[in-house]
PDB file of C-alpha atoms in Angstrom:
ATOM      1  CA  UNK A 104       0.000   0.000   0.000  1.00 41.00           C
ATOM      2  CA  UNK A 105       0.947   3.360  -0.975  1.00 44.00           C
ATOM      3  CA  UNK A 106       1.569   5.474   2.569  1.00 43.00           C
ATOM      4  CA  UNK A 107       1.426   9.710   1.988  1.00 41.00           C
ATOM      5  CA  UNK A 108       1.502  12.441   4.582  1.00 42.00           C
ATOM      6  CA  UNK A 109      -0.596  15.867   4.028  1.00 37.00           C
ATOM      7  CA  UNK A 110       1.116  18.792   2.608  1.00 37.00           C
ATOM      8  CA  UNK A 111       1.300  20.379   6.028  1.00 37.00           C
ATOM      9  CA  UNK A 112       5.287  18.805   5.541  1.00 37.00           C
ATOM     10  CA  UNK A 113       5.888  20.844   2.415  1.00 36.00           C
ATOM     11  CA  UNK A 114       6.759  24.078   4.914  1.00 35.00           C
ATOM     12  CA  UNK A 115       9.199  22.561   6.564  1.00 35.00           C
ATOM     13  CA  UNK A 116      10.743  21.329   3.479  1.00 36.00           C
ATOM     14  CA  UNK A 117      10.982  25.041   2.824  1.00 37.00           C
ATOM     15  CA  UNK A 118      13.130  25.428   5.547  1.00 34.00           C
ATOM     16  CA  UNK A 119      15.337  22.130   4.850  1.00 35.00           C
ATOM     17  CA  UNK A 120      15.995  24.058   1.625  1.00 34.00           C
ATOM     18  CA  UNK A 121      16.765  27.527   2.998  1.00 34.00           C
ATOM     19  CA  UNK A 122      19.325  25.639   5.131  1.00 37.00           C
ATOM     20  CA  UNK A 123      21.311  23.965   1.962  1.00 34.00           C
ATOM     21  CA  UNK A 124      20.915  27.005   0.265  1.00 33.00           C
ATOM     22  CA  UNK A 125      22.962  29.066   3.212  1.00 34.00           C
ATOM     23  CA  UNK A 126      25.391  26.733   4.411  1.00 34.00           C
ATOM     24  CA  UNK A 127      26.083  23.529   2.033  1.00 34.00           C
ATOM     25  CA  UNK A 128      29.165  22.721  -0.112  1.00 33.00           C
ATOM     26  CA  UNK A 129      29.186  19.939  -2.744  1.00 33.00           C
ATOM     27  CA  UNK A 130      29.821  18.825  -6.173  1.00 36.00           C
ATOM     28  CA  UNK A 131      26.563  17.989  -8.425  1.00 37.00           C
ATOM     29  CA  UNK A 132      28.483  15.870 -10.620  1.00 45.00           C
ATOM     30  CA  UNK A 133      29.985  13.445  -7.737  1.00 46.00           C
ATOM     31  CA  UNK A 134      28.738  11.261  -4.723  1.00 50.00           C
ATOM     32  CA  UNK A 135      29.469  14.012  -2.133  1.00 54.00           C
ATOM     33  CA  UNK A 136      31.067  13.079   1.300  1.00 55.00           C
ATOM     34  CA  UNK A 137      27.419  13.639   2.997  1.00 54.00           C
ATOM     35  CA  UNK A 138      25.754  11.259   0.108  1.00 59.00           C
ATOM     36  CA  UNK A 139      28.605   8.673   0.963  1.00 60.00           C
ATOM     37  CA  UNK A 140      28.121   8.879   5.084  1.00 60.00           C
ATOM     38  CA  UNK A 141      23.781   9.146   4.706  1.00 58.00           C
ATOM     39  CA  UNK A 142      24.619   5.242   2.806  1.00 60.00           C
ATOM     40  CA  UNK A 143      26.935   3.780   5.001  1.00 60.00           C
ATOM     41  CA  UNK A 144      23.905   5.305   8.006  1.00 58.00           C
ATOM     42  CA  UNK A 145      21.125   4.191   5.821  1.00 47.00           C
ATOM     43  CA  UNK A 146      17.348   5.106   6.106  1.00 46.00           C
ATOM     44  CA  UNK A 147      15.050   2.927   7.918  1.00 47.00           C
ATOM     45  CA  UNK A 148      11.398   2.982   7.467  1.00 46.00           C
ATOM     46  CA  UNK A 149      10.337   2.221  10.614  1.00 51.00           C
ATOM     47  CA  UNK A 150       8.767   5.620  12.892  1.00 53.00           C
ATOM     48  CA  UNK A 151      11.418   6.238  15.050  1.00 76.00           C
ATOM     49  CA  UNK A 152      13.957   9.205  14.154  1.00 89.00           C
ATOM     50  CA  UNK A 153      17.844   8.584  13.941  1.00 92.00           C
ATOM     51  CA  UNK A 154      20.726  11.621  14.197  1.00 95.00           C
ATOM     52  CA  UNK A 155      24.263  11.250  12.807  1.00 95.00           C
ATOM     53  CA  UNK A 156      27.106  13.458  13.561  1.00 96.00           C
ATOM     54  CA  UNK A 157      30.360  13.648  12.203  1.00 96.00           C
ATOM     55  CA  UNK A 158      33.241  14.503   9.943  1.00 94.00           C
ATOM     56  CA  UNK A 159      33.668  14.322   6.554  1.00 93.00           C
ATOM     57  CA  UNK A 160      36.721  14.910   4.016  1.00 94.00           C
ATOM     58  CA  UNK A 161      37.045  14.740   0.478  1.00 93.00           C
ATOM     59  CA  UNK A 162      39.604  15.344  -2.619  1.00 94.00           C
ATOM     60  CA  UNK A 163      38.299  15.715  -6.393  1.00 92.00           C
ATOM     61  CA  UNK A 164      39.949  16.370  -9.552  1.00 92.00           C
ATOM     62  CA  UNK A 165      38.413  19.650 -10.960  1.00 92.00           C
ATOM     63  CA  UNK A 166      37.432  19.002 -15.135  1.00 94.00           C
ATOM     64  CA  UNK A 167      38.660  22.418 -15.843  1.00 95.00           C
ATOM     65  CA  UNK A 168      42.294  23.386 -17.268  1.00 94.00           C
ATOM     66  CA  UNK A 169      44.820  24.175 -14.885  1.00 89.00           C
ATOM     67  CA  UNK A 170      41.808  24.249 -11.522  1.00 91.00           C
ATOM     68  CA  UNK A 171      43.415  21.424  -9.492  1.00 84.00           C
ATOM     69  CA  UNK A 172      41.469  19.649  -7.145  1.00 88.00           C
ATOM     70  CA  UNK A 173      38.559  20.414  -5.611  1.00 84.00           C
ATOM     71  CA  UNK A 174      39.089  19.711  -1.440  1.00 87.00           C
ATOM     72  CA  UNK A 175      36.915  19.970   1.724  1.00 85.00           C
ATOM     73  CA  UNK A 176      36.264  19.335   5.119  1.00 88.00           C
ATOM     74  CA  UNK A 177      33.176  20.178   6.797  1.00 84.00           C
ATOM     75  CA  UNK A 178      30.653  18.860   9.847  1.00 90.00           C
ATOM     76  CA  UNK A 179      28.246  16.080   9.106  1.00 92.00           C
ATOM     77  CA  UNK A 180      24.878  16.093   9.873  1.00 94.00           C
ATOM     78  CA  UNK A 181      22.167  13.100   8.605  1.00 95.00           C
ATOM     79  CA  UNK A 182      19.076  12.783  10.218  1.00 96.00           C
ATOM     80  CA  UNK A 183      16.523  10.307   8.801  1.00 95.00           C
ATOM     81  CA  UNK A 184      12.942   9.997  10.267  1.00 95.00           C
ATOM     82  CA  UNK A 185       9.860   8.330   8.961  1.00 93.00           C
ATOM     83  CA  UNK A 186       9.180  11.182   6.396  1.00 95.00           C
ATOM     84  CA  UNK A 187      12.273  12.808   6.431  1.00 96.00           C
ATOM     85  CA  UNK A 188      15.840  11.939   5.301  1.00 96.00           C
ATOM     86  CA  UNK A 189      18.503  14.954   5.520  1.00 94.00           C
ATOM     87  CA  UNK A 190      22.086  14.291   5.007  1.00 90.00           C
ATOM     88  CA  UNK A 191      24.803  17.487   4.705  1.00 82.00           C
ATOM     89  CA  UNK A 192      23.674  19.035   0.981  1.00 86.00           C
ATOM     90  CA  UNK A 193      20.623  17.356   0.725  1.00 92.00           C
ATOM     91  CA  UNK A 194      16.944  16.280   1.970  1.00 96.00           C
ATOM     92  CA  UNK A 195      14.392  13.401   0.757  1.00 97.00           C
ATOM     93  CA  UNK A 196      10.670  13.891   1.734  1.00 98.00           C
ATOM     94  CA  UNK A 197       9.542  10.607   1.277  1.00 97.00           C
ATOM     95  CA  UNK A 198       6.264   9.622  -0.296  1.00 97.00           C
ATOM     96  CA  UNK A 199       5.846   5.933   0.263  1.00 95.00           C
ATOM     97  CA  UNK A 200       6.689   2.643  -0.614  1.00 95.00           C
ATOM     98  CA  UNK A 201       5.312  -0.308  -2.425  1.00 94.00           C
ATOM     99  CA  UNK A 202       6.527  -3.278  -2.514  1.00 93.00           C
ATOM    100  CA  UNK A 203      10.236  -3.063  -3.213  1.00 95.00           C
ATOM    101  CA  UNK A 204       9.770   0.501  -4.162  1.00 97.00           C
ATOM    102  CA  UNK A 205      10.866   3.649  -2.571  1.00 97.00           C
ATOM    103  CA  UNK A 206       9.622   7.242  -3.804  1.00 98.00           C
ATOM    104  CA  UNK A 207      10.959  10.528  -2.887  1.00 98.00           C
ATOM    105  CA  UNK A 208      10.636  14.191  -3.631  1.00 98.00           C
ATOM    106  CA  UNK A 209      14.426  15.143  -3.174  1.00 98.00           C
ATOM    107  CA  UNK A 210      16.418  19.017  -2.870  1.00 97.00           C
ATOM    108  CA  UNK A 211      19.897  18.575  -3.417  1.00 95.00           C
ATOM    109  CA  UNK A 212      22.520  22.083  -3.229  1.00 94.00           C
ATOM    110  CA  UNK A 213      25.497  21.888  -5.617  1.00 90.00           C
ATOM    111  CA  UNK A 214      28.832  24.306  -5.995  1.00 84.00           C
ATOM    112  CA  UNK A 215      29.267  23.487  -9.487  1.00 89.00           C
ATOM    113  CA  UNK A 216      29.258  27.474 -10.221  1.00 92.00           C
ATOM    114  CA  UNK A 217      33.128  29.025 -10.625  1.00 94.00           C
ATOM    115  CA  UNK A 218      34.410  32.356 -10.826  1.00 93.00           C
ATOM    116  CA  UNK A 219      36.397  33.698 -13.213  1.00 94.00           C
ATOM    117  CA  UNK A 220      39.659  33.940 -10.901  1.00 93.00           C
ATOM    118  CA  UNK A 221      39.581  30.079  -9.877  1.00 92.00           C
ATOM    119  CA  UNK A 222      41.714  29.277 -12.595  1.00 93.00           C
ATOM    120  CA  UNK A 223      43.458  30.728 -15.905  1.00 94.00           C
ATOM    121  CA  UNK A 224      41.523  29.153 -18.463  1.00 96.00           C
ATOM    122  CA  UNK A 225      38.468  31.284 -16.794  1.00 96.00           C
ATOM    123  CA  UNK A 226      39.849  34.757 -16.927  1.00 95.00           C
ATOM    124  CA  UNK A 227      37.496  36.925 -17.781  1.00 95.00           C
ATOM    125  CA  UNK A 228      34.245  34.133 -17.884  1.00 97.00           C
ATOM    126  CA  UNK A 229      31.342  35.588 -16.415  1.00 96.00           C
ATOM    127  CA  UNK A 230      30.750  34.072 -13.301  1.00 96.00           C
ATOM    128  CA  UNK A 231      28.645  30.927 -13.116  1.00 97.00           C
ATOM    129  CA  UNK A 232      26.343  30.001  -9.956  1.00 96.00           C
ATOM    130  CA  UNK A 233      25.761  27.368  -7.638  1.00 94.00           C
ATOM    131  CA  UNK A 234      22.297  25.889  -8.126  1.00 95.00           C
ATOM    132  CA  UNK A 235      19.438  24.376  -5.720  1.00 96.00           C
ATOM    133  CA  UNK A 236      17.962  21.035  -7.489  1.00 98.00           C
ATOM    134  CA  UNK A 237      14.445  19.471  -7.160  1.00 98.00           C
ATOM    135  CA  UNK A 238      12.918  16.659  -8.126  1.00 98.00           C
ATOM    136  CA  UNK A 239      12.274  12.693  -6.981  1.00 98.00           C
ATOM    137  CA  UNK A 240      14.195   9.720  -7.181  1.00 98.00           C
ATOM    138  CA  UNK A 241      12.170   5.798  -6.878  1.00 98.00           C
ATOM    139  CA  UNK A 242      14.589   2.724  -5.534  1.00 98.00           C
ATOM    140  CA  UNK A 243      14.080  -0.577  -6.614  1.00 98.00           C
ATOM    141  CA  UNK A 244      15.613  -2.789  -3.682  1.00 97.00           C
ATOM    142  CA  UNK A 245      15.988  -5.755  -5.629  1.00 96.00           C
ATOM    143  CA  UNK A 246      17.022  -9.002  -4.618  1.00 93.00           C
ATOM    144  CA  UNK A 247      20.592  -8.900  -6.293  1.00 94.00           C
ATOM    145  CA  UNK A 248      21.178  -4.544  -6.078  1.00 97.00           C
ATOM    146  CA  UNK A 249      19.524  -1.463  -4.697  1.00 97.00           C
ATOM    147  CA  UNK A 250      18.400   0.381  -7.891  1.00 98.00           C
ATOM    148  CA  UNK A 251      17.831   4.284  -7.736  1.00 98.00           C
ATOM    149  CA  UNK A 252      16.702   6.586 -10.564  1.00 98.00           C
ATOM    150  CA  UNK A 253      16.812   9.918  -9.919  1.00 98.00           C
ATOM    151  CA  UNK A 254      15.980  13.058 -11.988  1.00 98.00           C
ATOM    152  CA  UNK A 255      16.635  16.248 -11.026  1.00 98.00           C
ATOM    153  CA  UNK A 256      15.540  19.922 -12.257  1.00 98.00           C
ATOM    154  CA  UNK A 257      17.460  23.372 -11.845  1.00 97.00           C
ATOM    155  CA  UNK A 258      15.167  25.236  -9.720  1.00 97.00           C
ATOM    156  CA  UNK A 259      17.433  27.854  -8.659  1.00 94.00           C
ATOM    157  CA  UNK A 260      16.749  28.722 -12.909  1.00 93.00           C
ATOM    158  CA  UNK A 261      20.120  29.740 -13.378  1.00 95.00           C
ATOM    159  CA  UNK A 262      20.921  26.683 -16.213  1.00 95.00           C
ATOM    160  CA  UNK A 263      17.833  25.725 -16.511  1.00 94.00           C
ATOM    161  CA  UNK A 264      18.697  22.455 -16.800  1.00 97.00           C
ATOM    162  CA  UNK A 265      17.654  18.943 -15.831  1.00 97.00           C
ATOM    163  CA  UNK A 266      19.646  16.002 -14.960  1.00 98.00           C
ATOM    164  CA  UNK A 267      18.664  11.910 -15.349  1.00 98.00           C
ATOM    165  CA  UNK A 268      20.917   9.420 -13.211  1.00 98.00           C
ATOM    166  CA  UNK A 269      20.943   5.930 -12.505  1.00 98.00           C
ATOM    167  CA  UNK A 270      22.958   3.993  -9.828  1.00 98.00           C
ATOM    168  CA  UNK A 271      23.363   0.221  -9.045  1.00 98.00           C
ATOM    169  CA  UNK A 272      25.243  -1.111  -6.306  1.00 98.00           C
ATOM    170  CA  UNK A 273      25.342  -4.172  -3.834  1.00 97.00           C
ATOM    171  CA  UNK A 274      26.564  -4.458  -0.350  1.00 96.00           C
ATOM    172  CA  UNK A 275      29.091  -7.554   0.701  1.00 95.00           C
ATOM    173  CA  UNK A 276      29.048  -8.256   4.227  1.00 94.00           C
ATOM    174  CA  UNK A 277      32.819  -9.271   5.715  1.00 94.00           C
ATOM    175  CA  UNK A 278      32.300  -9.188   9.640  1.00 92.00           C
ATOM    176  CA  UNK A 279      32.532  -5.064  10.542  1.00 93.00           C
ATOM    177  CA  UNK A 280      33.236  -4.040   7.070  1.00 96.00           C
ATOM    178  CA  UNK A 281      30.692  -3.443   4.632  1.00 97.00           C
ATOM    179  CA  UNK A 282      31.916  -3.025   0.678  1.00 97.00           C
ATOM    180  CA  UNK A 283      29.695  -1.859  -1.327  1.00 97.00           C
ATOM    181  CA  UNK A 284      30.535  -1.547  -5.304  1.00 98.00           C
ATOM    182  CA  UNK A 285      28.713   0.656  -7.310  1.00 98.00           C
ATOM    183  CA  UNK A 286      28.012   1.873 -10.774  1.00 98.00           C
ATOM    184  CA  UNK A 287      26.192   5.100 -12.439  1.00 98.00           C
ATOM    185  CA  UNK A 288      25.436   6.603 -15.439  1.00 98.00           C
ATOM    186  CA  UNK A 289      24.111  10.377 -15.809  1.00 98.00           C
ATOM    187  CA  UNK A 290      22.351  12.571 -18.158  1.00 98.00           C
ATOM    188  CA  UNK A 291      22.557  16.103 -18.648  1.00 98.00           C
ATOM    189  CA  UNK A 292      20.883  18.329 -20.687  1.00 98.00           C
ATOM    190  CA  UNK A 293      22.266  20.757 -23.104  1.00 97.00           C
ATOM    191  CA  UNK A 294      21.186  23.732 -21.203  1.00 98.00           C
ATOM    192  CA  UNK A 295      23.133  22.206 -17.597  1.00 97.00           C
ATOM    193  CA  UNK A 296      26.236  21.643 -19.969  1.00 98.00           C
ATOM    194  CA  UNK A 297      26.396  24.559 -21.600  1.00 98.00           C
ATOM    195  CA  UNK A 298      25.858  26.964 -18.661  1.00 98.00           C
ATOM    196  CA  UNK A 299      28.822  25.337 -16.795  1.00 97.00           C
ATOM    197  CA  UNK A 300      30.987  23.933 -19.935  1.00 98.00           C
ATOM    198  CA  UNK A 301      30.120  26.874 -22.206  1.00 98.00           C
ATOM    199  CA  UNK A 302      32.145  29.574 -23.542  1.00 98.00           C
ATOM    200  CA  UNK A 303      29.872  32.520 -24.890  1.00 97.00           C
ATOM    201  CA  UNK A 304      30.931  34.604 -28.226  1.00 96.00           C
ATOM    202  CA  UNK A 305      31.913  37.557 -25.691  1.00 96.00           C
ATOM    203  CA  UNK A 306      33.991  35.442 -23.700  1.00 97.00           C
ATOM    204  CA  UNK A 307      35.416  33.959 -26.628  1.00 97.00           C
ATOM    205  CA  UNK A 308      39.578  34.591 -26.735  1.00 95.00           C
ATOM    206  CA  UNK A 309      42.493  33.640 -28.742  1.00 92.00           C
ATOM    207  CA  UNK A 310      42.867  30.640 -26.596  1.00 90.00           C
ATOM    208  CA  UNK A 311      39.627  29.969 -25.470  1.00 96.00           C
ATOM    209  CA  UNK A 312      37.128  29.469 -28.634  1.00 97.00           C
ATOM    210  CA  UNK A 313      33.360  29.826 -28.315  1.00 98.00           C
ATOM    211  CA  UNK A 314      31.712  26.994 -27.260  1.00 98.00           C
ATOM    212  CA  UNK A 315      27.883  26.058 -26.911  1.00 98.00           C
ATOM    213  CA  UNK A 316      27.658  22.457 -24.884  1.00 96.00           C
ATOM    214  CA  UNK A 317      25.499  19.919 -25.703  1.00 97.00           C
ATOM    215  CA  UNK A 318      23.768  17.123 -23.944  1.00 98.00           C
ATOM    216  CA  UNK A 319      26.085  14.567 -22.266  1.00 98.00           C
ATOM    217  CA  UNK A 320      26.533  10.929 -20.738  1.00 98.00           C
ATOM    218  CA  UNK A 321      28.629  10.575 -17.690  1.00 98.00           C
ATOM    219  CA  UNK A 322      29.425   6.905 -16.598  1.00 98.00           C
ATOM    220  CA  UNK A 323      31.086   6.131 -12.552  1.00 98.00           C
ATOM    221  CA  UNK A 324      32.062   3.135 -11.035  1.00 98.00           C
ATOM    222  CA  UNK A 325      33.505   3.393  -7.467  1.00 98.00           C
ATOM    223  CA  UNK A 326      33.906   0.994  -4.205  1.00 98.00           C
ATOM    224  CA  UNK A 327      31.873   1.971  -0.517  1.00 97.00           C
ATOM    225  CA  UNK A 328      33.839   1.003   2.372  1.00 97.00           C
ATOM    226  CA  UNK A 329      32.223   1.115   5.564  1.00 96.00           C
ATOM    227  CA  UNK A 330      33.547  -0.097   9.098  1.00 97.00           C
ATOM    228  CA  UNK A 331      31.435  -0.258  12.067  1.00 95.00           C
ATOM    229  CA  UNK A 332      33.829   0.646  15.065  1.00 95.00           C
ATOM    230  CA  UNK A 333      31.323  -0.044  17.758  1.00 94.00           C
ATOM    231  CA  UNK A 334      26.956   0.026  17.857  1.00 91.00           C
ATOM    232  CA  UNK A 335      27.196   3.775  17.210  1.00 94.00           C
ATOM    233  CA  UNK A 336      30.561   4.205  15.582  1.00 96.00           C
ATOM    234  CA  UNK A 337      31.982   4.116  12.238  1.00 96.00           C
ATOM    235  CA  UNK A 338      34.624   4.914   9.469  1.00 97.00           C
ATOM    236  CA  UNK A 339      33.969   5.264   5.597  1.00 96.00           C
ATOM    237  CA  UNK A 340      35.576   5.422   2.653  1.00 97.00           C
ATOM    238  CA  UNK A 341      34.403   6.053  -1.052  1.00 97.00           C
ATOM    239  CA  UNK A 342      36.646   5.991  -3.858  1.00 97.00           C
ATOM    240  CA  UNK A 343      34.946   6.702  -7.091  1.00 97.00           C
ATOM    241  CA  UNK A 344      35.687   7.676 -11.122  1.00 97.00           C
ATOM    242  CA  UNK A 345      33.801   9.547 -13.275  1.00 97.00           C
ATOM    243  CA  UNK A 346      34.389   9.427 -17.240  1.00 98.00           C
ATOM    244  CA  UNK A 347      32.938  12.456 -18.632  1.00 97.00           C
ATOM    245  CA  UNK A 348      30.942  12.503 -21.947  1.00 98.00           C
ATOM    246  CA  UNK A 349      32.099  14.465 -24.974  1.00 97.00           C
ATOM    247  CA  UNK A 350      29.532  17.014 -24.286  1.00 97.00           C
ATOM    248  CA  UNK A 351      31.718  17.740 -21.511  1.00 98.00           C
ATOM    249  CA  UNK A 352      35.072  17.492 -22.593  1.00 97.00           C
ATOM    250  CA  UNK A 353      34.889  19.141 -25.999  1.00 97.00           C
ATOM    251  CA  UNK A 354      34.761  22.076 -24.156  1.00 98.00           C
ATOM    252  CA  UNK A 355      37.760  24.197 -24.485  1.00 97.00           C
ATOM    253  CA  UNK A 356      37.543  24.855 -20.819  1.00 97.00           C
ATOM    254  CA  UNK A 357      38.304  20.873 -19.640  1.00 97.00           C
ATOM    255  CA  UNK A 358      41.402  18.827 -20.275  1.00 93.00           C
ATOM    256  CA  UNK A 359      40.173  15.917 -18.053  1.00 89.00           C
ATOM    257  CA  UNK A 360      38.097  13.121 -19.278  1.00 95.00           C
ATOM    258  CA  UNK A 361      38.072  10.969 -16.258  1.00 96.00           C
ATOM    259  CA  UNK A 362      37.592  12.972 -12.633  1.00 95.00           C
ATOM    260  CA  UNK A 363      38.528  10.650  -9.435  1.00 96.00           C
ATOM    261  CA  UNK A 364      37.526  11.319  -6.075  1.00 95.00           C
ATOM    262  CA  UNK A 365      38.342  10.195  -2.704  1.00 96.00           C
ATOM    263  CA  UNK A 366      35.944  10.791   0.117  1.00 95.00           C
ATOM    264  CA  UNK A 367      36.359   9.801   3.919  1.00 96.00           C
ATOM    265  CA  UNK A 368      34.661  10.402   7.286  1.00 96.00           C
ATOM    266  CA  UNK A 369      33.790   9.221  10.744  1.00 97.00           C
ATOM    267  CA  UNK A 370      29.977   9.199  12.035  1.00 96.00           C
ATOM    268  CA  UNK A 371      28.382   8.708  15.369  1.00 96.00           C
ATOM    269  CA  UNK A 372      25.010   7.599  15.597  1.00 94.00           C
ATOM    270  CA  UNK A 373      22.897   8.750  18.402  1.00 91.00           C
TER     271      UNK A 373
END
């Protein structure tokens, strides 16, 4: 049976959202170190409410020419309730089950916006923002893999674009460690490409030719390591590539066609 709550939850949504929008920091195109702590603390759907603290760490290769890596360290905070699932740069309302299936409305904050002094290849760019996505996501908890679709649109309206993604993985039990392998494949539209991968005729240089992105595949693979250091203790681990599509890395602004990351943290459960 299909289980819904009235709308009286959509306010403080609202608020989940003003929150991300003030204080988050993440990556839209990479499992973020709050996404890899709120799955080794995964949601239960039973009525009592669970609170994660911790600290998370993470390292990833920027796409763009000459940017480096992209680094952080910041608190971790997941909470996950019967209608509510919050972890760091995002927040689930959920909207039932059936069966094996999950459904979600889901905000997600992203820093995928540069300026144009982060690196040389973006002198002179006008700046591009970070963006507030909304949408849903259904999970498929089949018998061999926990299946998630997700699609997400720009609501912040500053690409006015829409992503598709789809993730597969499988957890292997050995004693206190829990691996977990997984794969994904995302879609984004010309307009998300573009906005962040596109170089507009007046930005257009001797070195940097005008470029107007198109839609793109990314494909991941990556490994989940989780270690349970006591009942309310534990260590993670996510090391993860991304290949970039050509929609992506015809852009005269990227010289990387495969971005790894490498994402750590500790968590106490309450």
């Amino acid at each position: 049976m299909l289980h819904t709550r009235p709308l009286r939850y959509a306010a403080a949504f609202g608020v989940v959202l003003l929150n991300l929008a003030l204080g988050a920091n993440a990556h839209a195109q990479a499992t973020t170190a709050s996404d890899t702590a709120a799955n080794v603390a995964p949601a239960d759907a039973d009525s009592s409410s669970k609170l994660s603290l911790g600290l998370g760490a993470g390292i990833a290769r920027s796409p763009y020419r000459d940017y480096g890596n992209k680094t952080s360290a910041l608190p971790l905070l997941i909470y996950d309730s019967k209608y509510f699932h919050f972890a760091g740069t995002g927040a689930d309302f959920k909207l039932g089950s059936y069966q094996q299936f999950d459904f979600t409305l889901r905000a997600k904050y992203s820093n995928d916006g540069y300026q144009s002094s982060d690196a040389a290849i973006l002198n002179d760019m006008h700046e591009r923002k970070d963006a507030i996505w909304l949408g849903g996501t259904a999970v498929w908890h089949a018998p061999w893999a926990k299946l998630t679709a997700e699609w997400l649109k720009d609501a912040s309206g500053y690409s006015q674009g829409q992503t598709f993604k789809l993730n597969a993985e499988r957890g292997f039990r050995l004693g206190r460690v829990l691996l977990t392998p997984h794969l994904g494949v995302a879609w984004y539209d010309k307009n998300d490409v573009d906005y962040y991968y596109g170089v507009r005729q007046d930005e257009a240089t001797a070195s940097r030719s005008a470029y107007t992105g198109k839609s793109t595949i990314n494909t991941s693979i990556g490994l989940r390591t989780g270690l349970r250091l006591t009942t309310t203790q534990s260590l993670f681990l996510d090391a993860t590539a991304t290949h970039l599509g050509s929609g992506i890395t015809d852009s005269p602004l990227v010289d990387h066609a495969t971005v790894p990351s490498l994402r750590m943290g500790y968590l106490y459960q309450f």
